[in-house]
Coordinates of C-alpha atoms in Angstrom, one line a residue:
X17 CA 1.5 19.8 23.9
X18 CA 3.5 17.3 25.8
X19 CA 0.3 15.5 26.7
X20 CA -0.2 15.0 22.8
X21 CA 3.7 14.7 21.9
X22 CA 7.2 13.8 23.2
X23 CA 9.7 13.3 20.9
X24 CA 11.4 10.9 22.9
X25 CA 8.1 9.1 24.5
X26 CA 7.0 8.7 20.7
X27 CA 10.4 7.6 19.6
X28 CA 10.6 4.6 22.2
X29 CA 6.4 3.6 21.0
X30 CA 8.2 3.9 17.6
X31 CA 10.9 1.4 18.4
X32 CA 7.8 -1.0 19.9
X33 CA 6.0 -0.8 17.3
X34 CA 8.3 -1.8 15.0
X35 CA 9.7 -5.0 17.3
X36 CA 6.7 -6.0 17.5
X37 CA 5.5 -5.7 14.0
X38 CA 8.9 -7.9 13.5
X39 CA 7.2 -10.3 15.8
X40 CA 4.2 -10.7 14.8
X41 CA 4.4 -10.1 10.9
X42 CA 7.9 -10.3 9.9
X43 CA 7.4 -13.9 8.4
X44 CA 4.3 -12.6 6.4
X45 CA 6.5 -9.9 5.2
X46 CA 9.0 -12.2 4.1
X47 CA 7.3 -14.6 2.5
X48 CA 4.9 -12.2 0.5
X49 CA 7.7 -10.0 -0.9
X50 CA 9.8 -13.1 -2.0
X51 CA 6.7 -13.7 -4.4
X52 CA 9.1 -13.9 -7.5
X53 CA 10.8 -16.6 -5.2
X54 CA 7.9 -19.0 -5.3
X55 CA 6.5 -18.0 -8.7
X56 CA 10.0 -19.3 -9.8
X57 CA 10.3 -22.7 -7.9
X58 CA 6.7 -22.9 -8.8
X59 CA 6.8 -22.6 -12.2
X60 CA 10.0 -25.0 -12.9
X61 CA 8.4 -27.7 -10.9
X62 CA 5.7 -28.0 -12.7
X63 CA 7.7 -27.9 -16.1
X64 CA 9.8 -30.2 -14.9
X65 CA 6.9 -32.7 -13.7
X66 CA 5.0 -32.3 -16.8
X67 CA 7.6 -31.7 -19.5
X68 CA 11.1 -33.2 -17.9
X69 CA 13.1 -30.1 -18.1
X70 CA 13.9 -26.9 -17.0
X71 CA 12.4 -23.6 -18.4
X72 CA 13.1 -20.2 -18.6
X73 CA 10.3 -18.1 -16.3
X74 CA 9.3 -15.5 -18.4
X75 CA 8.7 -11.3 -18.2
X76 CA 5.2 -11.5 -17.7
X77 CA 4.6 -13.6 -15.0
X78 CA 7.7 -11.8 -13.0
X79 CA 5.6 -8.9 -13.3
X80 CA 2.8 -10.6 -12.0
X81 CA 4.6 -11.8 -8.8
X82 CA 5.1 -8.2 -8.1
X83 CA 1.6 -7.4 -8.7
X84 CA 0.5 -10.3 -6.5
X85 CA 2.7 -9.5 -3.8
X86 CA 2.4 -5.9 -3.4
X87 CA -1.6 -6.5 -3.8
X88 CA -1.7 -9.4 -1.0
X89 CA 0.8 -7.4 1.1
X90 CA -1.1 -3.9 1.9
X91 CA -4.1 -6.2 2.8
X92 CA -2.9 -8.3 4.8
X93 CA 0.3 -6.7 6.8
X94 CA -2.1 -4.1 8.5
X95 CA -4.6 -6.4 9.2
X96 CA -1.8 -9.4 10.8
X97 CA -0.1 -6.1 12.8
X98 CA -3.0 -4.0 14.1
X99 CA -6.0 -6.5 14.1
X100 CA -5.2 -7.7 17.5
X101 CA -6.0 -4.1 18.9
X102 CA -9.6 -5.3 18.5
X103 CA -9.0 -8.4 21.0
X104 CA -10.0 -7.4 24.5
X105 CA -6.6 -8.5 26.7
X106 CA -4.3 -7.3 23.5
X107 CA -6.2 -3.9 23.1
X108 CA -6.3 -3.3 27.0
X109 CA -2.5 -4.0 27.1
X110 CA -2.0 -1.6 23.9
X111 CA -4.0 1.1 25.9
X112 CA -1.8 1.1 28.9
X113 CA 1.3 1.6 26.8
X114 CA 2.7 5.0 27.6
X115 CA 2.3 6.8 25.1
X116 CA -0.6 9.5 23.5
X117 CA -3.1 8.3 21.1
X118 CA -1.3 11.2 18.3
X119 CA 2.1 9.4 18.6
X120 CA 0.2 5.9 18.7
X121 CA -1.3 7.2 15.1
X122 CA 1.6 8.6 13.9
X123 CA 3.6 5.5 14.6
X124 CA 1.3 3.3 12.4
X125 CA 1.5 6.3 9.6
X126 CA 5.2 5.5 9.8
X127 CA 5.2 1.7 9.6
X128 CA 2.3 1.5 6.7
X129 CA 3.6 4.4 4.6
X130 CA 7.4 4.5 5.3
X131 CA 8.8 1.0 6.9
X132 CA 6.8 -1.4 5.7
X133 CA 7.0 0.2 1.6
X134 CA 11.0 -0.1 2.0
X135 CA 11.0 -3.6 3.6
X136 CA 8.9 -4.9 1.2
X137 CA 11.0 -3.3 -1.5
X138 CA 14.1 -4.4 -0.3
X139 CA 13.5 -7.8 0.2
X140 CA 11.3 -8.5 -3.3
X141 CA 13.9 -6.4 -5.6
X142 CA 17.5 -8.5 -3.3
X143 CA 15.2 -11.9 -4.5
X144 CA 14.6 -10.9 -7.8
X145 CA 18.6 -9.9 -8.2
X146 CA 19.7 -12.7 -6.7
X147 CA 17.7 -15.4 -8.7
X148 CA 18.8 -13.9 -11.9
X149 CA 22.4 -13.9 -10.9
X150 CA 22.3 -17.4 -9.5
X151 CA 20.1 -19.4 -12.1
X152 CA 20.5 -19.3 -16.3
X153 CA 16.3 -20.6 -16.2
X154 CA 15.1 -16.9 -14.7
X155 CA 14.9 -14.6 -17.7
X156 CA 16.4 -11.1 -15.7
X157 CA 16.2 -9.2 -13.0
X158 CA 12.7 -7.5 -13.6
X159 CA 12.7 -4.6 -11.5
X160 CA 14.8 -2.6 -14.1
X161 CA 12.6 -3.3 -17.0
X162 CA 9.4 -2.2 -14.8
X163 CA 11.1 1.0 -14.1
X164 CA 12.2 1.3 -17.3
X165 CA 8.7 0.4 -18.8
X166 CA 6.9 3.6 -16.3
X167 CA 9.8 6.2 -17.5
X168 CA 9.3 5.6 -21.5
X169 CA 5.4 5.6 -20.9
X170 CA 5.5 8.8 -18.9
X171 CA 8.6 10.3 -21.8
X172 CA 5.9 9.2 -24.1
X173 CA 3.0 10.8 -22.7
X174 CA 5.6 14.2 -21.9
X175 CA 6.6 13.9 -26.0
X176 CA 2.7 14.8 -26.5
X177 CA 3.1 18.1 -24.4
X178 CA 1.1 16.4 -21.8
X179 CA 2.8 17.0 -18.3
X180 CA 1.3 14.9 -16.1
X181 CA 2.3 15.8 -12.2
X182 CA 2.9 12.4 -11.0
X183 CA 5.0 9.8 -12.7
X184 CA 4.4 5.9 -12.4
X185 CA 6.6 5.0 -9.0
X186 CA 4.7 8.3 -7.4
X187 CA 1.5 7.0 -8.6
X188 CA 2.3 3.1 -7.2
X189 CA 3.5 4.6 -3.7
X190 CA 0.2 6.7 -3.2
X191 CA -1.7 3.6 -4.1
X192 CA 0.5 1.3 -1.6
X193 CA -0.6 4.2 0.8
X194 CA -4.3 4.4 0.3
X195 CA -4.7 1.0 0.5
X196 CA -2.7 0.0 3.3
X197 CA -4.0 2.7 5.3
X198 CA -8.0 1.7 4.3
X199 CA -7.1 -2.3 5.4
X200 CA -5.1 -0.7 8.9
X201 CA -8.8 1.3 9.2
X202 CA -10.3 -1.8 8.9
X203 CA -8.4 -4.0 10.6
X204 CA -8.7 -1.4 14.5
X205 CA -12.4 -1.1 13.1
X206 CA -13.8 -4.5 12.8
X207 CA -13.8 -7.2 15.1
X208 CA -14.3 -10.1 12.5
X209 CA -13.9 -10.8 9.7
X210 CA -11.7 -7.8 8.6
X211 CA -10.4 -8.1 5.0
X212 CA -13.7 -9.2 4.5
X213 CA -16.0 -6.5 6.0
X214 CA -13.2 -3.9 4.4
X215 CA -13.5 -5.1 0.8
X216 CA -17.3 -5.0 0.9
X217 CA -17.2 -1.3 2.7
X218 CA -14.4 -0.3 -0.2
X219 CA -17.2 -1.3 -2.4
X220 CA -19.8 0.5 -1.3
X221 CA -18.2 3.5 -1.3
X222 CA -17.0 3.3 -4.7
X223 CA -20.6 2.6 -5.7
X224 CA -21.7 5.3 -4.1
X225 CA -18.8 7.6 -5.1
X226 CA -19.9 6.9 -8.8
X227 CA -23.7 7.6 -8.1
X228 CA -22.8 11.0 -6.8
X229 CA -20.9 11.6 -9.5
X230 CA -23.8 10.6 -12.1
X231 CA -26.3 12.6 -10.1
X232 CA -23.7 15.8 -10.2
X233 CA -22.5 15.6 -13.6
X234 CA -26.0 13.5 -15.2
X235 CA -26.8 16.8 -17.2
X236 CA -25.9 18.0 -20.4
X237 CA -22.6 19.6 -20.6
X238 CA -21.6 21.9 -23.8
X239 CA -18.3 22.5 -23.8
X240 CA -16.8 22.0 -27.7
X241 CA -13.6 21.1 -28.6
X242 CA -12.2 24.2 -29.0
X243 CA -12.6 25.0 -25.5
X244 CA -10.6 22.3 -23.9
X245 CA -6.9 22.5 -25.5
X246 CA -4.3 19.9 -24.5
X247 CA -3.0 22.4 -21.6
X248 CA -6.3 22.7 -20.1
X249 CA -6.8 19.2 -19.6
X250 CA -3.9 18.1 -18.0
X251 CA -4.2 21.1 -15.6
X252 CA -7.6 20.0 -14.5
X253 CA -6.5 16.1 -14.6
X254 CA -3.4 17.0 -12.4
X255 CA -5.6 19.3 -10.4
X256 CA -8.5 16.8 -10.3
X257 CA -5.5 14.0 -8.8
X258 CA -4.7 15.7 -6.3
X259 CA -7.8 16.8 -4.6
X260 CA -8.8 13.0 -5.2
X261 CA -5.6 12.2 -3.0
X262 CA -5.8 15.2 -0.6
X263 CA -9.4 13.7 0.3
X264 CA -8.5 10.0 0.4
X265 CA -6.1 10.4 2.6
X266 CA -7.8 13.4 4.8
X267 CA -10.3 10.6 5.3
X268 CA -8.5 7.7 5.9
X269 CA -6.1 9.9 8.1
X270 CA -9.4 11.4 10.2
X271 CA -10.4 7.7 10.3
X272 CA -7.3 6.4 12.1
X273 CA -6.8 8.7 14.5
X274 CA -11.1 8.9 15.6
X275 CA -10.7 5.5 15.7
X276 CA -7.9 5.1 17.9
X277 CA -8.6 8.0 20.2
X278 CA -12.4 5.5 20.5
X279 CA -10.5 2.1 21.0
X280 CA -12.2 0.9 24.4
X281 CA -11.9 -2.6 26.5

C-alpha cells in the first residue's frame, strides 16, 4: 500500500503539481477567467470608435463571457499543464519524480476537478464585481442574476412536482468535470495536435453513442400514456443521469490512470 500511497509523498507531488501548474498555466488562467474583462474594454472601444461614446455592456453578452471562458478554459488548461508529459525530456523528468503513478493521478483529479474550478471562479466572479462597482457603463454584477436565473428555473420545474436530482450549479460542475478530464485524457494521450485529435475523438464517440442507441431502442415501443405518470419519469430521468455520469467518468477516470501507469520515454 505504501508503494501505491503516502500521504505525505503525495502531499509534497501535490504541492508540485500545483507550483508548477502556476508556472506554466497561471497566465492562461488569468486571462481566460477575466473574459468579462476583455468583453468589456472590448465592447466600449468599439462603441466609442464607431459611435463617440460610452455604452452600457449589456446582460447577454456578460453571460456570454462566462460561457466563453469556462468553454475555452477546460480545453485548454489541461492541455497547457499536462501536454508536455508527452515531450520526451519533460515526460522522462515527470517519470523520475518520486512519487506513485495513483498519487500522480490523483493529483491531476485534484487540480482539474477541485483547484482549477475554484481559481477560475474566484478570479471571473472578483472581475465581474469589481467592474460593476468601479464603472456606471457595466450593467451589474452578473454572477447573481445567473444564479438566480438556475434557482427559479429549477423552483419552476419543482412547482410541476417534477424533482429533478441535480440542480443547475451541480449540473455545470459535472460538466466543467467531464470535459476537463476528456481534454487532460487527451492532452497525456496525443503527441500532436491535441485539442484537435480530442474534439474529433469526442465526436466519434458521440456518433457512435447515438448509433447504439438507435440500434437498441430502433423498435417499436408501446408504452401509453397512462403508463408513464410524472413520478415515473423523473425517477428514470434522474436515474438515467446518473448512470450517464457514473459511466463518463468511470471511463475517463480508467483512461487517466491506464494512461499514466503506460507513459514511456
Amino acid at each position: 500500500m505504501n508503494n501505491k500511497f503516502n500521504f505525505k509523498r503525495f502531499w509534497k507531488y501535490l504541492r508540485y503539481d500545483l507550483v508548477s501548474a502556476v508556472h506554466d498555466s497561471g497566465t492562461l488562467m488569468v486571462s481566460l477567467a477575466a473574459m468579462p474583462v476583455w468583453f468589456f474594454v472590448i465592447q466600449q472601444l468599439l462603441s466609442f470608435v464607431f459611435n463617440g461614446e460610452f455604452r452600457t455592456i449589456n446582460t447577454a453578452a456578460l453571460i456570454i463571457a462566462y460561457i466563453v471562458s469556462l468553454t475555452v478554459t477546460v480545453i485548454f488548461f489541461p492541455v497547457q499543464h499536462y501536454g508536455k508529459l508527452t515531450d520526451k525530456k519533460a515526460g522522462a523528468d515527470w517519470i523520475l519524480i518520486p512519487a506513485s503513478r495513483f498519487e500522480k493521478f490523483l493529483s491531476m483529479l485534484i487540480i482539474c476537478c477541485v483547484v482549477a474550478p475554484i481559481v477560475w471562479f474566484a478570479i471571473i466572479a472578483a472581475s465581474d464585481g469589481l467592474l460593476s462597482l468601479v464603472f456606471g457603463t457595466y450593467d451589474s454584477f452578473i454572477l447573481p442574476t445567473i444564479l438566480d436565473a438556475m434557482q427559479k428555473g429549477v423552483a419552476e420545474v419543482h412547482a410541476e412536482n417534477v424533482k429533478l436530482m441535480m440542480n443547475g450549479p451541480w449540473f455545470i460542475y459535472l460538466s466543467w468535470c467531464q470535459n476537463i478530464l476528456a481534454f487532460a485524457l487527451g492532452a497525456i494521450f496525443f503527441r500532436k495536435n491535441k485539442i484537435v485529435y480530442t474534439f474529433l475523438t469526442l465526436m466519434a464517440i458521440g456518433i457512435l453513442c447515438t448509433i447504439i442507441t438507435a440500434v437498441v431502442f430502433g423498435g417499436e415501443v408501446h408504452i401509453s400514456p397512462e403508463d408513464i405518470t410524472d413520478d415515473k419519469l423523473m425517477r428514470m430521468l434522474n436515474w438515467g443521469l446518473c448512470a450517464m455520469y457514473v459511466v463518463i467518468f468511470a471511463v475517463l477516470d480508467l483512461g487517466l490512470y491506464f494512461r499514466i501507469n503506460t507513459i514511456k520515454q
